[in-house]
GROMACS .gro file of C-alpha atoms in nm:
model
  336
    1MET     CA    1  -8.091 -15.989   5.346
    2LYS     CA    2  -7.785 -15.772   5.416
    3THR     CA    3  -7.738 -15.724   5.041
    4LEU     CA    4  -8.099 -15.613   5.001
    5VAL     CA    5  -8.068 -15.366   5.290
    6CYS     CA    6  -7.748 -15.220   5.139
    7PHE     CA    7  -7.916 -15.193   4.799
    8LEU     CA    8  -8.219 -15.015   4.950
    9LEU     CA    9  -7.993 -14.776   5.145
   10LEU     CA   10  -7.802 -14.695   4.827
   11ALA     CA   11  -8.126 -14.638   4.637
   12VAL     CA   12  -8.259 -14.406   4.909
   13SER     CA   13  -7.924 -14.222   4.916
   14ALA     CA   14  -7.930 -14.170   4.536
   15CYS     CA   15  -8.288 -14.045   4.546
   16ALA     CA   16  -8.208 -13.818   4.840
   17GLN     CA   17  -8.004 -13.592   4.611
   18THR     CA   18  -8.203 -13.275   4.552
   19LEU     CA   19  -8.106 -12.998   4.314
   20HIS     CA   20  -8.238 -12.659   4.427
   21ILE     CA   21  -8.287 -12.412   4.142
   22TYR     CA   22  -8.367 -12.042   4.189
   23THR     CA   23  -8.500 -11.885   3.869
   24TRP     CA   24  -8.772 -11.675   3.702
   25ALA     CA   25  -9.131 -11.804   3.678
   26ASP     CA   26  -9.213 -12.034   3.383
   27TYR     CA   27  -8.847 -12.055   3.287
   28VAL     CA   28  -8.777 -12.427   3.262
   29SER     CA   29  -9.011 -12.677   3.099
   30PRO     CA   30  -9.160 -12.916   3.359
   31GLU     CA   31  -9.104 -13.201   3.110
   32VAL     CA   32  -8.735 -13.110   3.085
   33VAL     CA   33  -8.709 -13.112   3.465
   34GLU     CA   34  -8.882 -13.451   3.475
   35LYS     CA   35  -8.644 -13.596   3.216
   36PHE     CA   36  -8.344 -13.472   3.415
   37GLU     CA   37  -8.481 -13.621   3.739
   38LYS     CA   38  -8.531 -13.955   3.565
   39GLN     CA   39  -8.187 -13.954   3.403
   40HIS     CA   40  -8.004 -13.859   3.724
   41GLY     CA   41  -8.222 -14.033   3.983
   42CYS     CA   42  -8.270 -13.712   4.175
   43LYS     CA   43  -8.530 -13.454   4.274
   44VAL     CA   44  -8.539 -13.098   4.141
   45VAL     CA   45  -8.698 -12.819   4.346
   46VAL     CA   46  -8.760 -12.491   4.162
   47ASP     CA   47  -8.810 -12.164   4.353
   48THR     CA   48  -8.882 -11.841   4.167
   49PHE     CA   49  -8.797 -11.471   4.199
   50ASP     CA   50  -8.951 -11.173   4.017
   51SER     CA   51  -8.649 -10.941   3.995
   52ASN     CA   52  -8.271 -10.963   4.004
   53GLU     CA   53  -8.267 -10.729   4.300
   54SER     CA   54  -8.498 -10.945   4.514
   55MET     CA   55  -8.294 -11.256   4.426
   56TYR     CA   56  -7.969 -11.079   4.515
   57ALA     CA   57  -8.112 -10.945   4.842
   58LYS     CA   58  -8.224 -11.294   4.946
   59LEU     CA   59  -7.883 -11.448   4.875
   60LYS     CA   60  -7.701 -11.161   5.049
   61ALA     CA   61  -7.928 -11.205   5.351
   62GLY     CA   62  -7.788 -11.555   5.390
   63ALA     CA   63  -8.007 -11.789   5.182
   64THR     CA   64  -7.766 -12.075   5.112
   65GLY     CA   65  -7.999 -12.349   4.990
   66TYR     CA   66  -7.959 -12.293   4.614
   67ASP     CA   67  -7.739 -12.494   4.378
   68LEU     CA   68  -7.818 -12.319   4.049
   69VAL     CA   69  -7.938 -11.961   3.994
   70PHE     CA   70  -8.045 -11.778   3.674
   71PRO     CA   71  -7.958 -11.405   3.712
   72THR     CA   72  -7.931 -11.146   3.434
   73ALA     CA   73  -7.582 -11.060   3.309
   74TYR     CA   74  -7.555 -10.721   3.485
   75MET     CA   75  -7.637 -10.879   3.823
   76ILE     CA   76  -7.385 -11.157   3.761
   77GLN     CA   77  -7.113 -10.889   3.741
   78VAL     CA   78  -7.215 -10.769   4.089
   79MET     CA   79  -7.235 -11.121   4.236
   80ASN     CA   80  -6.901 -11.224   4.091
   81ALA     CA   81  -6.728 -10.908   4.215
   82GLN     CA   82  -6.849 -10.999   4.564
   83GLY     CA   83  -6.712 -11.353   4.543
   84MET     CA   84  -7.055 -11.519   4.546
   85LEU     CA   85  -7.004 -11.745   4.243
   86ALA     CA   86  -6.820 -12.074   4.197
   87LYS     CA   87  -6.583 -12.127   3.906
   88LEU     CA   88  -6.733 -12.368   3.651
   89ASP     CA   89  -6.561 -12.696   3.570
   90HIS     CA   90  -6.579 -12.709   3.189
   91THR     CA   91  -6.491 -13.080   3.185
   92LYS     CA   92  -6.831 -13.145   3.345
   93VAL     CA   93  -7.017 -12.943   3.078
   94PRO     CA   94  -6.918 -13.095   2.741
   95ASN     CA   95  -7.212 -12.918   2.568
   96LEU     CA   96  -7.063 -12.570   2.628
   97PRO     CA   97  -6.945 -12.537   2.263
   98ASN     CA   98  -7.315 -12.523   2.161
   99ILE     CA   99  -7.340 -12.165   2.294
  100ASP     CA  100  -7.357 -11.907   2.014
  101PRO     CA  101  -7.027 -11.708   2.003
  102ALA     CA  102  -7.222 -11.397   1.890
  103VAL     CA  103  -7.407 -11.396   2.223
  104LEU     CA  104  -7.087 -11.460   2.419
  105ALA     CA  105  -6.945 -11.149   2.252
  106LYS     CA  106  -7.217 -10.939   2.420
  107VAL     CA  107  -7.171 -11.065   2.777
  108THR     CA  108  -6.894 -10.988   3.025
  109ASP     CA  109  -6.794 -11.347   3.104
  110LYS     CA  110  -6.690 -11.439   2.749
  111THR     CA  111  -6.498 -11.751   2.855
  112MET     CA  112  -6.788 -11.880   3.071
  113GLU     CA  113  -6.562 -11.896   3.372
  114HIS     CA  114  -6.854 -11.866   3.613
  115SER     CA  115  -7.170 -11.821   3.401
  116VAL     CA  116  -7.335 -11.985   3.099
  117PRO     CA  117  -7.590 -11.796   2.880
  118TYR     CA  118  -7.938 -11.947   2.908
  119THR     CA  119  -8.167 -11.703   2.725
  120PHE     CA  120  -8.138 -11.388   2.521
  121ALA     CA  121  -8.457 -11.186   2.569
  122TYR     CA  122  -8.613 -10.847   2.518
  123ALA     CA  123  -8.850 -10.633   2.722
  124ALA     CA  124  -9.113 -10.548   2.462
  125ILE     CA  125  -9.477 -10.439   2.455
  126ALA     CA  126  -9.794 -10.631   2.378
  127VAL     CA  127 -10.136 -10.501   2.283
  128ARG     CA  128 -10.484 -10.643   2.247
  129LYS     CA  129 -10.530 -10.579   1.876
  130ASP     CA  130 -10.908 -10.624   1.910
  131LYS     CA  131 -10.913 -10.330   2.154
  132ILE     CA  132 -10.649 -10.099   2.001
  133LYS     CA  133 -10.697 -10.057   1.628
  134ASP     CA  134 -10.414  -9.809   1.568
  135ALA     CA  135 -10.134  -9.961   1.776
  136GLU     CA  136  -9.780  -9.859   1.685
  137ALA     CA  137  -9.445 -10.012   1.771
  138SER     CA  138  -9.338  -9.722   1.991
  139TRP     CA  139  -9.294  -9.633   2.356
  140ALA     CA  140  -9.523  -9.337   2.277
  141MET     CA  141  -9.814  -9.581   2.327
  142PHE     CA  142  -9.782  -9.524   2.703
  143ASP     CA  143  -9.875  -9.157   2.656
  144ARG     CA  144 -10.223  -9.234   2.522
  145PRO     CA  145 -10.486  -9.105   2.767
  146ALA     CA  146 -10.751  -9.325   2.600
  147LEU     CA  147 -10.572  -9.628   2.750
  148ALA     CA  148 -10.570  -9.495   3.108
  149GLY     CA  149 -10.618  -9.775   3.362
  150ARG     CA  150 -10.564 -10.044   3.097
  151VAL     CA  151 -10.185 -10.032   3.095
  152THR     CA  152  -9.898 -10.185   3.296
  153LEU     CA  153  -9.526 -10.115   3.312
  154LEU     CA  154  -9.269 -10.358   3.451
  155ASP     CA  155  -9.205 -10.317   3.823
  156ASP     CA  156  -8.834 -10.321   3.748
  157MET     CA  157  -8.615 -10.016   3.792
  158ARG     CA  158  -8.373 -10.083   3.506
  159GLU     CA  159  -8.641 -10.199   3.261
  160SER     CA  160  -8.889  -9.914   3.309
  161ILE     CA  161  -8.629  -9.638   3.339
  162GLY     CA  162  -8.463  -9.801   3.036
  163ALA     CA  163  -8.789  -9.778   2.839
  164ALA     CA  164  -8.824  -9.408   2.923
  165LEU     CA  165  -8.459  -9.343   2.829
  166LYS     CA  166  -8.505  -9.525   2.496
  167SER     CA  167  -8.820  -9.320   2.423
  168LEU     CA  168  -8.598  -9.010   2.448
  169GLY     CA  169  -8.318  -9.154   2.235
  170HIS     CA  170  -8.080  -9.206   2.529
  171SER     CA  171  -7.878  -9.511   2.633
  172ILE     CA  172  -8.032  -9.744   2.891
  173ASN     CA  173  -7.693  -9.739   3.066
  174THR     CA  174  -7.649  -9.360   3.075
  175ARG     CA  175  -7.480  -9.201   3.374
  176ASP     CA  176  -7.597  -8.853   3.267
  177GLU     CA  177  -7.817  -8.703   3.539
  178ALA     CA  178  -7.998  -8.473   3.292
  179HIS     CA  179  -8.096  -8.778   3.082
  180LEU     CA  180  -8.215  -8.956   3.397
  181ALA     CA  181  -8.417  -8.654   3.513
  182ALA     CA  182  -8.587  -8.640   3.173
  183ALA     CA  183  -8.662  -9.015   3.191
  184ARG     CA  184  -8.806  -8.966   3.541
  185ASP     CA  185  -9.047  -8.704   3.405
  186VAL     CA  186  -9.153  -8.936   3.122
  187LEU     CA  187  -9.221  -9.221   3.368
  188ILE     CA  188  -9.421  -8.994   3.599
  189ARG     CA  189  -9.628  -8.890   3.297
  190TRP     CA  190  -9.679  -9.253   3.193
  191LYS     CA  191  -9.768  -9.343   3.551
  192LYS     CA  192 -10.089  -9.139   3.517
  193ASN     CA  193 -10.209  -9.390   3.255
  194ILE     CA  194 -10.098  -9.719   3.408
  195ALA     CA  195 -10.306  -9.944   3.630
  196ARG     CA  196  -9.990 -10.049   3.812
  197PHE     CA  197  -9.625 -10.146   3.789
  198ASP     CA  198  -9.635 -10.524   3.753
  199ASN     CA  199  -9.401 -10.818   3.685
  200GLU     CA  200  -9.642 -11.113   3.686
  201GLY     CA  201 -10.011 -11.023   3.655
  202TYR     CA  202  -9.968 -10.856   3.314
  203LYS     CA  203  -9.971 -11.199   3.145
  204ALA     CA  204 -10.318 -11.296   3.269
  205GLY     CA  205 -10.427 -10.932   3.235
  206ILE     CA  206 -10.350 -10.899   2.862
  207ASP     CA  207 -10.496 -11.244   2.802
  208SER     CA  208 -10.829 -11.155   2.968
  209ALA     CA  209 -10.833 -10.798   2.822
  210GLU     CA  210 -10.820 -10.646   3.170
  211PHE     CA  211 -10.518 -10.468   3.020
  212HIS     CA  212 -10.493 -10.350   2.659
  213LEU     CA  213 -10.122 -10.256   2.662
  214VAL     CA  214  -9.847 -10.413   2.870
  215HIS     CA  215  -9.472 -10.387   2.906
  216GLY     CA  216  -9.332 -10.736   2.952
  217TYR     CA  217  -9.067 -10.994   2.882
  218SER     CA  218  -9.065 -11.142   2.533
  219GLY     CA  219  -9.093 -11.505   2.640
  220ASP     CA  220  -9.386 -11.435   2.874
  221LEU     CA  221  -9.565 -11.245   2.600
  222PHE     CA  222  -9.492 -11.522   2.350
  223GLN     CA  223  -9.650 -11.779   2.584
  224VAL     CA  224  -9.967 -11.568   2.610
  225GLN     CA  225  -9.979 -11.506   2.235
  226MET     CA  226  -9.955 -11.880   2.163
  227GLU     CA  227 -10.280 -11.925   2.358
  228ASN     CA  228 -10.449 -11.604   2.247
  229PRO     CA  229 -10.406 -11.470   1.890
  230LYS     CA  230 -10.569 -11.139   1.990
  231VAL     CA  231 -10.243 -11.054   2.168
  232GLU     CA  232  -9.984 -10.889   1.942
  233ILE     CA  233  -9.619 -10.838   2.035
  234LEU     CA  234  -9.452 -10.515   1.922
  235ILE     CA  235  -9.086 -10.419   1.949
  236PRO     CA  236  -9.070 -10.037   1.995
  237ARG     CA  237  -8.882  -9.877   1.706
  238GLU     CA  238  -8.678  -9.664   1.948
  239GLY     CA  239  -8.511  -9.983   2.074
  240VAL     CA  240  -8.550 -10.203   2.381
  241THR     CA  241  -8.344 -10.355   2.659
  242ILE     CA  242  -8.177 -10.691   2.597
  243GLY     CA  243  -8.144 -10.927   2.888
  244CYS     CA  244  -7.910 -11.222   2.884
  245ASP     CA  245  -8.001 -11.450   3.171
  246GLU     CA  246  -7.727 -11.696   3.262
  247MET     CA  247  -7.680 -12.003   3.479
  248VAL     CA  248  -7.447 -11.969   3.776
  249ILE     CA  249  -7.352 -12.193   4.067
  250PRO     CA  250  -7.327 -12.014   4.404
  251LYS     CA  251  -7.019 -12.089   4.613
  252THR     CA  252  -7.257 -12.214   4.885
  253ALA     CA  253  -7.410 -12.482   4.655
  254LYS     CA  254  -7.437 -12.824   4.820
  255GLN     CA  255  -7.498 -13.005   4.490
  256ALA     CA  256  -7.243 -12.843   4.257
  257GLU     CA  257  -7.192 -13.173   4.070
  258LEU     CA  258  -7.565 -13.201   3.997
  259ALA     CA  259  -7.578 -12.831   3.902
  260HIS     CA  260  -7.305 -12.887   3.641
  261ALA     CA  261  -7.503 -13.186   3.513
  262PHE     CA  262  -7.820 -12.975   3.479
  263ILE     CA  263  -7.636 -12.702   3.286
  264ASN     CA  264  -7.501 -12.965   3.049
  265PHE     CA  265  -7.846 -13.127   3.016
  266VAL     CA  266  -8.026 -12.806   2.911
  267LEU     CA  267  -7.747 -12.734   2.660
  268ASP     CA  268  -7.818 -13.060   2.477
  269PRO     CA  269  -7.961 -12.946   2.136
  270ALA     CA  270  -8.280 -13.157   2.152
  271ILE     CA  271  -8.351 -13.058   2.514
  272ALA     CA  272  -8.269 -12.690   2.445
  273ALA     CA  273  -8.508 -12.687   2.145
  274GLU     CA  274  -8.788 -12.844   2.351
  275ASN     CA  275  -8.727 -12.602   2.638
  276MET     CA  276  -8.712 -12.303   2.402
  277GLU     CA  277  -9.044 -12.376   2.234
  278TRP     CA  278  -9.213 -12.435   2.570
  279MET     CA  279  -9.100 -12.112   2.740
  280GLY     CA  280  -9.091 -11.884   2.435
  281TYR     CA  281  -8.742 -11.747   2.490
  282TYR     CA  282  -8.451 -11.763   2.248
  283CYS     CA  283  -8.177 -11.989   2.382
  284PRO     CA  284  -7.838 -11.903   2.228
  285ASN     CA  285  -7.770 -12.266   2.137
  286LYS     CA  286  -7.669 -12.292   1.770
  287PRO     CA  287  -7.745 -12.662   1.704
  288ALA     CA  288  -8.077 -12.631   1.893
  289LEU     CA  289  -8.198 -12.360   1.654
  290GLU     CA  290  -8.195 -12.618   1.375
  291LYS     CA  291  -8.443 -12.826   1.575
  292VAL     CA  292  -8.711 -12.564   1.651
  293SER     CA  293  -9.009 -12.491   1.425
  294PRO     CA  294  -8.984 -12.213   1.161
  295GLU     CA  295  -9.292 -12.051   1.323
  296PHE     CA  296  -9.101 -12.012   1.648
  297LEU     CA  297  -8.817 -11.824   1.477
  298LYS     CA  298  -9.059 -11.596   1.289
  299ASN     CA  299  -9.206 -11.458   1.611
  300PRO     CA  300  -9.106 -11.093   1.669
  301ALA     CA  301  -9.028 -11.176   2.030
  302ILE     CA  302  -8.764 -11.422   1.913
  303THR     CA  303  -8.601 -11.268   1.606
  304ILE     CA  304  -8.552 -10.893   1.575
  305PRO     CA  305  -8.452 -10.731   1.242
  306ALA     CA  306  -8.086 -10.621   1.226
  307GLU     CA  307  -8.166 -10.248   1.195
  308LEU     CA  308  -8.376 -10.261   1.514
  309GLN     CA  309  -8.130 -10.490   1.689
  310ALA     CA  310  -7.869 -10.213   1.648
  311LYS     CA  311  -8.085  -9.986   1.868
  312CYS     CA  312  -8.119 -10.244   2.146
  313GLU     CA  313  -7.880 -10.255   2.440
  314VAL     CA  314  -7.774 -10.502   2.704
  315ILE     CA  315  -7.832 -10.383   3.062
  316GLU     CA  316  -7.492 -10.326   3.224
  317ASP     CA  317  -7.378 -10.310   3.584
  318LEU     CA  318  -7.345  -9.938   3.664
  319GLY     CA  319  -7.141  -9.971   3.982
  320PRO     CA  320  -7.180  -9.666   4.212
  321ASP     CA  321  -7.388  -9.487   3.943
  322LEU     CA  322  -7.673  -9.730   4.012
  323ALA     CA  323  -7.762  -9.499   4.302
  324LYS     CA  324  -7.870  -9.238   4.043
  325TYR     CA  325  -8.127  -9.487   3.908
  326SER     CA  326  -8.246  -9.581   4.257
  327LYS     CA  327  -8.307  -9.212   4.332
  328VAL     CA  328  -8.510  -9.167   4.010
  329TRP     CA  329  -8.708  -9.486   4.077
  330ASP     CA  330  -8.794  -9.370   4.431
  331GLN     CA  331  -8.915  -9.038   4.288
  332VAL     CA  332  -9.131  -9.213   4.028
  333LYS     CA  333  -9.283  -9.448   4.286
  334ALA     CA  334  -9.359  -9.158   4.522
  335ALA     CA  335  -9.517  -8.939   4.251
  336HIS     CA  336  -9.896  -8.898   4.240
   0.00000   0.00000   0.00000
């Protein structure tokens, strides 16, 4: 009897382990999560955020319940500078060599000391091709008065100011106040046409044709397009922002061991390929790319031609100059 009681206590203890993940919506395949739970005899709880800034604010305000977080590279620079991130134990992540060196070359933490690239994505545009017959791959689409009320822009300071800067031929990381003032004026002009700034509803909106033109994340748009062929993804010829979202373990994590195990699990080539095709984002995992379908790699949201890729930029941490962007964003939001 004693043996049975001990066994049951051990079983309950093993199952009591819960990994708390804080990430973007629709960012990890439920099947992948289920497989991990089964393999590790644990429970995974996934909470979501809709912007790096809201995630950061929550953690800074004292939220300590998360074991694994998926911020964008520029925010990781901020979090690491403030001592919020744990150093990764590479011996617990034997699948790290699967990460594409070309992607590592574009991020700050090239040795993966505290972060591991998860996805490489773009903020692009999507149109309902049954509603817009003369769509063009250009940010100029947001100037069309005929689309007024049928348009959304991302409710994200860096993404939407970045789009306006790109439309003018400027860098998305500019510190030049004249460039930023010009981008502000472009956004205020675009604002007259948009239904709203939006980070979530644009997916259902473009699917239902409530919206005819949306600014959104490539993986989200890919998911909608897979269900609805009337949705077409376009990469503006002026260039777009590149976001590299990465996996980090906060210093406050209670299940750091399990967090390392999850990172290693999603870097397994077969799991990464399955996860990639489900969410529609490109995972920089070289062996996994050999396991995805050719159709997946042909999608414009996944593979961008080299000449256009050269015009795309990774969002960087701007340090004190971020205040210039906050000022512009406040002016855009207040404009009528």
